[in-house]
Coordinates of C-alpha atoms in Angstrom, one line a residue:
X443 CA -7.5 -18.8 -46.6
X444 CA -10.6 -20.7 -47.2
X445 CA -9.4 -24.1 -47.2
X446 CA -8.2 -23.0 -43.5
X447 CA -10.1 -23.9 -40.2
X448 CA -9.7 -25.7 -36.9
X449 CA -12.8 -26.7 -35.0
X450 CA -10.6 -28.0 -32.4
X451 CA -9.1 -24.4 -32.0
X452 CA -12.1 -22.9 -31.7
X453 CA -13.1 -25.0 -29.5
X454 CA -10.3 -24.1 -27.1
X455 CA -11.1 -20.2 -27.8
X456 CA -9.3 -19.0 -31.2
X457 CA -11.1 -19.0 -34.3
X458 CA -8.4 -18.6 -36.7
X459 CA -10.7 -17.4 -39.4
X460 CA -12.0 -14.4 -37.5
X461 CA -8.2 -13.5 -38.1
X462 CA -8.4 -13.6 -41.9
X463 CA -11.8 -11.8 -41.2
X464 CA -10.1 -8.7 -39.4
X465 CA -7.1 -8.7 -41.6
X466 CA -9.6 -8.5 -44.9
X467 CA -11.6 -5.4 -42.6
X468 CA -8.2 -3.5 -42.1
X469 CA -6.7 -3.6 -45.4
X470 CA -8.7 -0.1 -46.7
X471 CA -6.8 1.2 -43.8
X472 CA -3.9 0.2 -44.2
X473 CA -4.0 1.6 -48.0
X474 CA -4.3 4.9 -46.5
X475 CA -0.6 5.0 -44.9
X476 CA 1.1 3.1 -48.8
X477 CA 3.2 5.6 -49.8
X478 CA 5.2 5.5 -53.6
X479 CA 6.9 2.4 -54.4
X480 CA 6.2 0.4 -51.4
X481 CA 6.0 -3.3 -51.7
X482 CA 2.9 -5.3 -51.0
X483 CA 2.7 -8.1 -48.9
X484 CA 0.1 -7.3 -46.2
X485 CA -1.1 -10.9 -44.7
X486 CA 2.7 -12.1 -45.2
X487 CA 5.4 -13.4 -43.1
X488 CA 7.2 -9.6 -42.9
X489 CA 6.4 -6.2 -43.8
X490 CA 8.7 -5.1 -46.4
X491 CA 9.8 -1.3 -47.2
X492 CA 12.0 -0.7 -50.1
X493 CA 14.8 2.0 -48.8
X494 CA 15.6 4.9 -50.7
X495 CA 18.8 6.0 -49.7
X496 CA 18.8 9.1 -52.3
X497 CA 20.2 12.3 -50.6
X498 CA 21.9 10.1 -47.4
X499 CA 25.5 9.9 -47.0
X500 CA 25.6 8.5 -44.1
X501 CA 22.3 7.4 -43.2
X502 CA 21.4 6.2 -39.4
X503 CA 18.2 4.2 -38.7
X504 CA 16.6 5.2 -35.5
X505 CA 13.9 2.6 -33.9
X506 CA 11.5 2.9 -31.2
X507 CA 8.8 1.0 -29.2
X508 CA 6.1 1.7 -27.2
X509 CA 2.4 0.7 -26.2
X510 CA -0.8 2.6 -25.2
X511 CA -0.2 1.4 -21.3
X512 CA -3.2 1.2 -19.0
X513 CA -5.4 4.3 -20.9
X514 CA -6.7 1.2 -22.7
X515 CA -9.1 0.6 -19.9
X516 CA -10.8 3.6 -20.9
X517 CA -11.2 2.6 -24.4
X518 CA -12.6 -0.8 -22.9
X519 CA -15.1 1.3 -21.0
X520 CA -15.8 3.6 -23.3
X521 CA -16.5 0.8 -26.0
X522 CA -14.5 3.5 -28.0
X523 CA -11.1 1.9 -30.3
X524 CA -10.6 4.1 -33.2
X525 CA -8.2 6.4 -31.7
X526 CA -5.8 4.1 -29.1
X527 CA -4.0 3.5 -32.1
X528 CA -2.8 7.1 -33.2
X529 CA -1.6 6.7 -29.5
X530 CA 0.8 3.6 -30.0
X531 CA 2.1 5.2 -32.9
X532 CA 2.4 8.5 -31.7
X533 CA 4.3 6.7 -28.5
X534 CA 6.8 5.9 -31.2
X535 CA 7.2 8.2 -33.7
X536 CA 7.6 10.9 -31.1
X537 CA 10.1 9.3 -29.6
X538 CA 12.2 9.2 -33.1
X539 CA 11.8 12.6 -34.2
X540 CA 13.5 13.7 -30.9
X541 CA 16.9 12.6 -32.6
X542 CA 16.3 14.2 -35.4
X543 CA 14.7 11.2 -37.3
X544 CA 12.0 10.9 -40.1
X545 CA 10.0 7.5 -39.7
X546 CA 10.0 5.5 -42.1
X547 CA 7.5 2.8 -41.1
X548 CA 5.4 0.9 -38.6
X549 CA 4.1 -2.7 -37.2
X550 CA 1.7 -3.0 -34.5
X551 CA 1.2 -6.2 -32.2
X552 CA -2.5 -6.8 -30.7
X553 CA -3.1 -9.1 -28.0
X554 CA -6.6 -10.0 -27.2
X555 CA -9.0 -12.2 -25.4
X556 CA -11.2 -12.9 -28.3
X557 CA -10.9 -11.4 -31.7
X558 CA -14.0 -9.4 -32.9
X559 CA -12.8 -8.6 -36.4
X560 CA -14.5 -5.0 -36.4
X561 CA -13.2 -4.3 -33.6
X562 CA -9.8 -4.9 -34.5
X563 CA -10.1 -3.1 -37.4
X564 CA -11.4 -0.4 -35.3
X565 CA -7.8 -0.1 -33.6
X566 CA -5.9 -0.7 -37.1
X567 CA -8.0 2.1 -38.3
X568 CA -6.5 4.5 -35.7
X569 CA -3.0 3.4 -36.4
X570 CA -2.9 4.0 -39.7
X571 CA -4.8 7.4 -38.9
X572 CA -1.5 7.3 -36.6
X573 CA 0.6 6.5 -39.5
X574 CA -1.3 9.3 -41.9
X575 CA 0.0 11.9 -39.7
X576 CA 3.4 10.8 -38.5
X577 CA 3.9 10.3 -42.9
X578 CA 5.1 6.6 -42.3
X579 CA 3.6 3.3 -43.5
X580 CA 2.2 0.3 -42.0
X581 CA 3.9 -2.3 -43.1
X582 CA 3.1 -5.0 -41.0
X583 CA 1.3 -6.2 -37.9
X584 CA 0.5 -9.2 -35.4
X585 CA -2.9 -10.0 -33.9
X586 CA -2.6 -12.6 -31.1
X587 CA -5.6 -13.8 -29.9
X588 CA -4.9 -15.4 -26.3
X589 CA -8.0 -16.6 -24.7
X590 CA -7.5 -17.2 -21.0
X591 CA -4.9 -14.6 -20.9
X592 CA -7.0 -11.9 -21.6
X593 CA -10.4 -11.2 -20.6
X594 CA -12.6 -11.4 -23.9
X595 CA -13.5 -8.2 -24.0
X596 CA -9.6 -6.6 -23.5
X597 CA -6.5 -6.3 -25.5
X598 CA -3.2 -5.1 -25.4
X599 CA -1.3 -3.1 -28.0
X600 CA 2.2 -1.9 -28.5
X601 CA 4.2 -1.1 -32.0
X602 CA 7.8 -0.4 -33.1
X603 CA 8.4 2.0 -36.2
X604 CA 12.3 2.7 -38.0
X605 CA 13.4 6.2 -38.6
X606 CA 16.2 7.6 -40.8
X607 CA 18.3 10.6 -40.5
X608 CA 22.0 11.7 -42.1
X609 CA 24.7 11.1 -39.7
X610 CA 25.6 14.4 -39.3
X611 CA 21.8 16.0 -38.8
X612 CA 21.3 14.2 -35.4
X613 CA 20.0 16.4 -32.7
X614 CA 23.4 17.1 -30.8
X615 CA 22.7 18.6 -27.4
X616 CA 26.5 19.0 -27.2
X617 CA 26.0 22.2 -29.1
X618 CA 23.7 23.8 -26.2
X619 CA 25.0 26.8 -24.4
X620 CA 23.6 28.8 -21.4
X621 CA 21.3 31.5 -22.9
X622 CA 19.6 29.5 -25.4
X623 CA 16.0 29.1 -25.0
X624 CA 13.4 26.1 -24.6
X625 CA 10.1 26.2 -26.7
X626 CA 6.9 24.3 -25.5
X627 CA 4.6 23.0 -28.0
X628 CA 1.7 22.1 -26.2
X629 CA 0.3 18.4 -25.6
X630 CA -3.7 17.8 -27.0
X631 CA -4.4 16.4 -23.4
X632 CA -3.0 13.5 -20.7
X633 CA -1.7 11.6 -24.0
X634 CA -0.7 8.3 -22.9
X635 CA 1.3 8.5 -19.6
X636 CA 0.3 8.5 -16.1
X637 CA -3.2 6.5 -16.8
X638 CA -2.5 4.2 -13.3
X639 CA -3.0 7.5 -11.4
X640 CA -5.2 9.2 -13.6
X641 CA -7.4 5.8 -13.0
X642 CA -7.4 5.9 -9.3
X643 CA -8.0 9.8 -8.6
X644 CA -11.0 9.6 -11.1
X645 CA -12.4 6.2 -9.9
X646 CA -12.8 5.5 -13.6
X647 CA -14.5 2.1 -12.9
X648 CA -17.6 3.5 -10.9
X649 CA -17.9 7.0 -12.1
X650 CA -20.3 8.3 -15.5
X651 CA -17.5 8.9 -18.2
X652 CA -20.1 10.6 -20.7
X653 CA -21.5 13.1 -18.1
X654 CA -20.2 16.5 -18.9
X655 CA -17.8 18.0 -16.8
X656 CA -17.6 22.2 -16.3
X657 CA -14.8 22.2 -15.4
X658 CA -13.7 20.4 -19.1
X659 CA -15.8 22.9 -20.7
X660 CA -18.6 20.7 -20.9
X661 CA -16.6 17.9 -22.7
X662 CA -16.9 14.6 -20.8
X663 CA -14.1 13.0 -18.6
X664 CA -14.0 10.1 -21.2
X665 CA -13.6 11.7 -24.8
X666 CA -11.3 14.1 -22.6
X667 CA -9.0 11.4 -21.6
X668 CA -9.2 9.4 -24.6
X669 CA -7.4 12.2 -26.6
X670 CA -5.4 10.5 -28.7
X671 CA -1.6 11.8 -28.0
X672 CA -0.8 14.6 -30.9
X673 CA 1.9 13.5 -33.6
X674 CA 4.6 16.1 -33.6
X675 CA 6.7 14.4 -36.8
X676 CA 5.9 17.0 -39.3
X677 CA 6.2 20.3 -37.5
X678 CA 9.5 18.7 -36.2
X679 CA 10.8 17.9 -39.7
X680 CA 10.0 21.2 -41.0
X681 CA 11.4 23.2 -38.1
X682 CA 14.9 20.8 -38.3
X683 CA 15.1 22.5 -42.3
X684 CA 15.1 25.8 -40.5
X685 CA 17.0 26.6 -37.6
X686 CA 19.5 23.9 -35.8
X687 CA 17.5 22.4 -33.1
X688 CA 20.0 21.8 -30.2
X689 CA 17.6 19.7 -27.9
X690 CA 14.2 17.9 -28.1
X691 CA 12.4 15.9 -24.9
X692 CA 9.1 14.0 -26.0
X693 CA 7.4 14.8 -22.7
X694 CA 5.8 11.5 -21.1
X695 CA 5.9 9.4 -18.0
X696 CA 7.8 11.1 -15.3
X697 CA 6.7 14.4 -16.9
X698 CA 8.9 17.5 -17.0
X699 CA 11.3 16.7 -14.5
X700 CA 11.9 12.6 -16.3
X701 CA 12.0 14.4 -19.9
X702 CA 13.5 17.6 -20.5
X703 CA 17.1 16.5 -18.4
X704 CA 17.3 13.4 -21.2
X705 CA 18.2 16.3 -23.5
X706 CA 20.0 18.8 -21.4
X707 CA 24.2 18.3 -21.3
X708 CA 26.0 18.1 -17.9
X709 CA 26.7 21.4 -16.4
X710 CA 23.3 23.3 -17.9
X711 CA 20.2 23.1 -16.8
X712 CA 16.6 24.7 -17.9
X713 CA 15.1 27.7 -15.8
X714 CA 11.4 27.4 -16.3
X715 CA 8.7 29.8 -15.6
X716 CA 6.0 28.1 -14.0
X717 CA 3.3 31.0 -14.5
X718 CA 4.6 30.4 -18.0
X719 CA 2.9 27.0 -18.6
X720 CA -0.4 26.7 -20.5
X721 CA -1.4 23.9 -18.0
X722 CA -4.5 22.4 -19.7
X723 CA -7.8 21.8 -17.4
X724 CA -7.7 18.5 -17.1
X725 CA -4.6 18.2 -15.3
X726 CA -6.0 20.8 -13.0
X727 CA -9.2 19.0 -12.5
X728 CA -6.8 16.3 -11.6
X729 CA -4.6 17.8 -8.5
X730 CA -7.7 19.2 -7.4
X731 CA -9.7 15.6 -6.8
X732 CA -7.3 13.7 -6.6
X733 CA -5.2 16.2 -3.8
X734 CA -1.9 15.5 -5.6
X735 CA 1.4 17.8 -4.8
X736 CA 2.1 20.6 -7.3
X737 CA 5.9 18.4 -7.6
X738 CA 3.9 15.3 -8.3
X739 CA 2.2 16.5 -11.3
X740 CA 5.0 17.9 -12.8
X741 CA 7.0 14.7 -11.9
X742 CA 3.8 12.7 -13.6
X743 CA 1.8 14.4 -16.5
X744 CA 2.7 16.2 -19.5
X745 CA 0.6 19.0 -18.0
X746 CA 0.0 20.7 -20.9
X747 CA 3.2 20.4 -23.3
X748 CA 4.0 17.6 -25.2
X749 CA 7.0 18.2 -26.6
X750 CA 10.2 20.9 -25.8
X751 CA 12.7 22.4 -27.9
X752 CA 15.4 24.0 -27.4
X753 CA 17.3 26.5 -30.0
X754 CA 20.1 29.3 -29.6
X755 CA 17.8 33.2 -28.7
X756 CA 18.5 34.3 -32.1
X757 CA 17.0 31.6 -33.8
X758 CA 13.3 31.8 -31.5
X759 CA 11.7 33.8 -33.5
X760 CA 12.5 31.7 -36.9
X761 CA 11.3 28.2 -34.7
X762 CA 8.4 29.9 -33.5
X763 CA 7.2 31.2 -36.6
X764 CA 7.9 27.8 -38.5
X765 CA 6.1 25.7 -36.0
X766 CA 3.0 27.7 -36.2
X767 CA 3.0 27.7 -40.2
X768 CA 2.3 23.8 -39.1
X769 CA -0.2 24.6 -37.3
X770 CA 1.3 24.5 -34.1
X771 CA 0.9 26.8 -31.2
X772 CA 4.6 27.1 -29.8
X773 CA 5.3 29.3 -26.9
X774 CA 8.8 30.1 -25.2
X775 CA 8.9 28.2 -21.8
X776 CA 12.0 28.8 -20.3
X777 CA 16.0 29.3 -20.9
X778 CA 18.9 27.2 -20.5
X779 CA 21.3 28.7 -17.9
X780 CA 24.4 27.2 -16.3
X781 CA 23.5 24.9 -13.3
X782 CA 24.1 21.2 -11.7
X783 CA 20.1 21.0 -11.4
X784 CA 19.1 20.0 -14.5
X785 CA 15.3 21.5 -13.9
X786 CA 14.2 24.3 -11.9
X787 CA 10.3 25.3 -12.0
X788 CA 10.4 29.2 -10.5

């Protein structure tokens, strides 16, 4: 890429070889997410993944797509971009893994004002972190700098990642029955849903994000917001060798009452015990400044689970017990019973 420059378009606000710059900053991050017999071609016109179809008889691809949404703002303020990216992929990969799904691999698409090459290797960095966890690769990528568009000093970011899983090992929620029971695996904070409200109760913009906060246990309202969202591939993949999972709801915007119906069957709903919830403090530090109605956090935030399950009684205790060997901290939340309401909170 040496030989390649425009003065003129740098002139007009995109500096072409700050690109090559940033793409030769993330490559040692990118490295980390290679996995065996991948195919190189980072800085080319695709990513490419060679697909081993051992062990598939009829293999399904699953694909999802998501972006960080407006808890980028924090990171702007902040000055903190090594962990939006876990988010995006997390976003994604979350998503997947609620059909039953192993992802395969991930691009990412960054839209900025001006491109600092560390920092966008900053955010790479955190995807592939991302990518470490959820065990998929980064195979590819876009960074779009768009002065004019963006402020200088903002970006966007969104991704899309490809999942596999054998025909017949979909999550089926056709096979849920009144009686079985829904596990919670609990969220590591607001994740990345809900930022537009959690903006304007907090007054992000005018208030000291590094100050502690008692009521956070002395963590500040800035690190505890910019939590990146947890990854919940592996336990997932490990509990679907175990048991037969008849339900899973990635628990984001529009909270329990959006989520847990997208995986509930007509004519059963989920009884859930409210004093049951391990409702994290931030989300009560929320309702309390910002006045908000017990329905409307529920309706909103995660507020404290990221991620149900559900699986017949007799197989709790199995799930449970897998889940925690992954260093998850399940709990039982609530039971599936016969109703038209898909939710009910008691």
């Amino acid at each position: 890429m040496k030989n390649s420059f425009s003065e003129s378009y740098k002139a007009a606000g995109v500096d072409i070889t700050a690109g090559y710059r940033a793409v030769e900053l993330m490559k040692s991050h990118i490295a980390r997410t290679v996995r065996g017999g991948s195919v190189a071609n980072i800085g080319g016109f695709g990513g490419l993944f060679p697909l081993d179809l051992t062990g598939y008889s009829h293999p399904v691809l699953v694909s999802g797509t998501d972006g960080v949404g407006t808890k980028l703002k924090l990171a702007f303020l902040m000055d903190k971009h090594d962990t939006v990216g876990i988010d995006c992929v997390a976003m994604c990969v979350n998503d997947i893994i609620c059909c039953g799904a192993k992802p395969l691999f991930f691009l990412d698409y960054i839209a900025c004002g001006k491109n600092y090459p560390e920092k966008i290797a900053d955010i790479v960095g955190g995807v592939c972190e991302g990518c470490v966890q959820a065990g998929c690769e980064l195979v590819g990528g876009e960074t779009a700098e768009m002065p004019g568009f963006y402020p200088v000093e903002e970006y966007d970011l969104a991704g899309f990642s490809v999942g596999i899983v054998e025909r017949d090992n979909i999550v089926d929620r056709s096979a849920m029955r009144a009686g079985d029971v829904m596990i919670a695996l609990p969220s590591s904070g607001v994740h990345s849903n809900g930022f537009s409200l959690v903006r304007k109760v907090f007054d992000v913009e005018h208030t000291d994000l590094r100050a502690p906060v008692a009521a956070l246990g002395g963590a500040s309202l800035g690190e505890t917001l910019l939590t990146p969202t947890r990854i919940y591939v592996k336990p997932m993949l490990a509990l679907f060798e175990r048991v037969r999972v008849k339900g899973v709801s990635h628990i984001t915007g529009g909270g329990f009452y959006e989520n847990m119906p997208r995986s509930i069957p007509d004519g059963l709903g989920v009884s859930i015990r409210r004093a049951d919830v391990r409702v994290l403090p931030i989300f009560r530090l929320l309702q309390e400044t910002g006045n908000i109605d017990e329905r409307d956090m529920y309706n909103t935030f995660n507020m404290g689970v990221g991620m149900s399950v559900v699986v017949a009684k007799e197989d709790a205790d199995t799930a449970l017990a897998t889940l925690r060997e992954m260093g998850e901290d399940p709990y039982l939340i609530g039971e599936i019973v016969a109703s038209d309401d898909k939710i009910e909170l008691i």
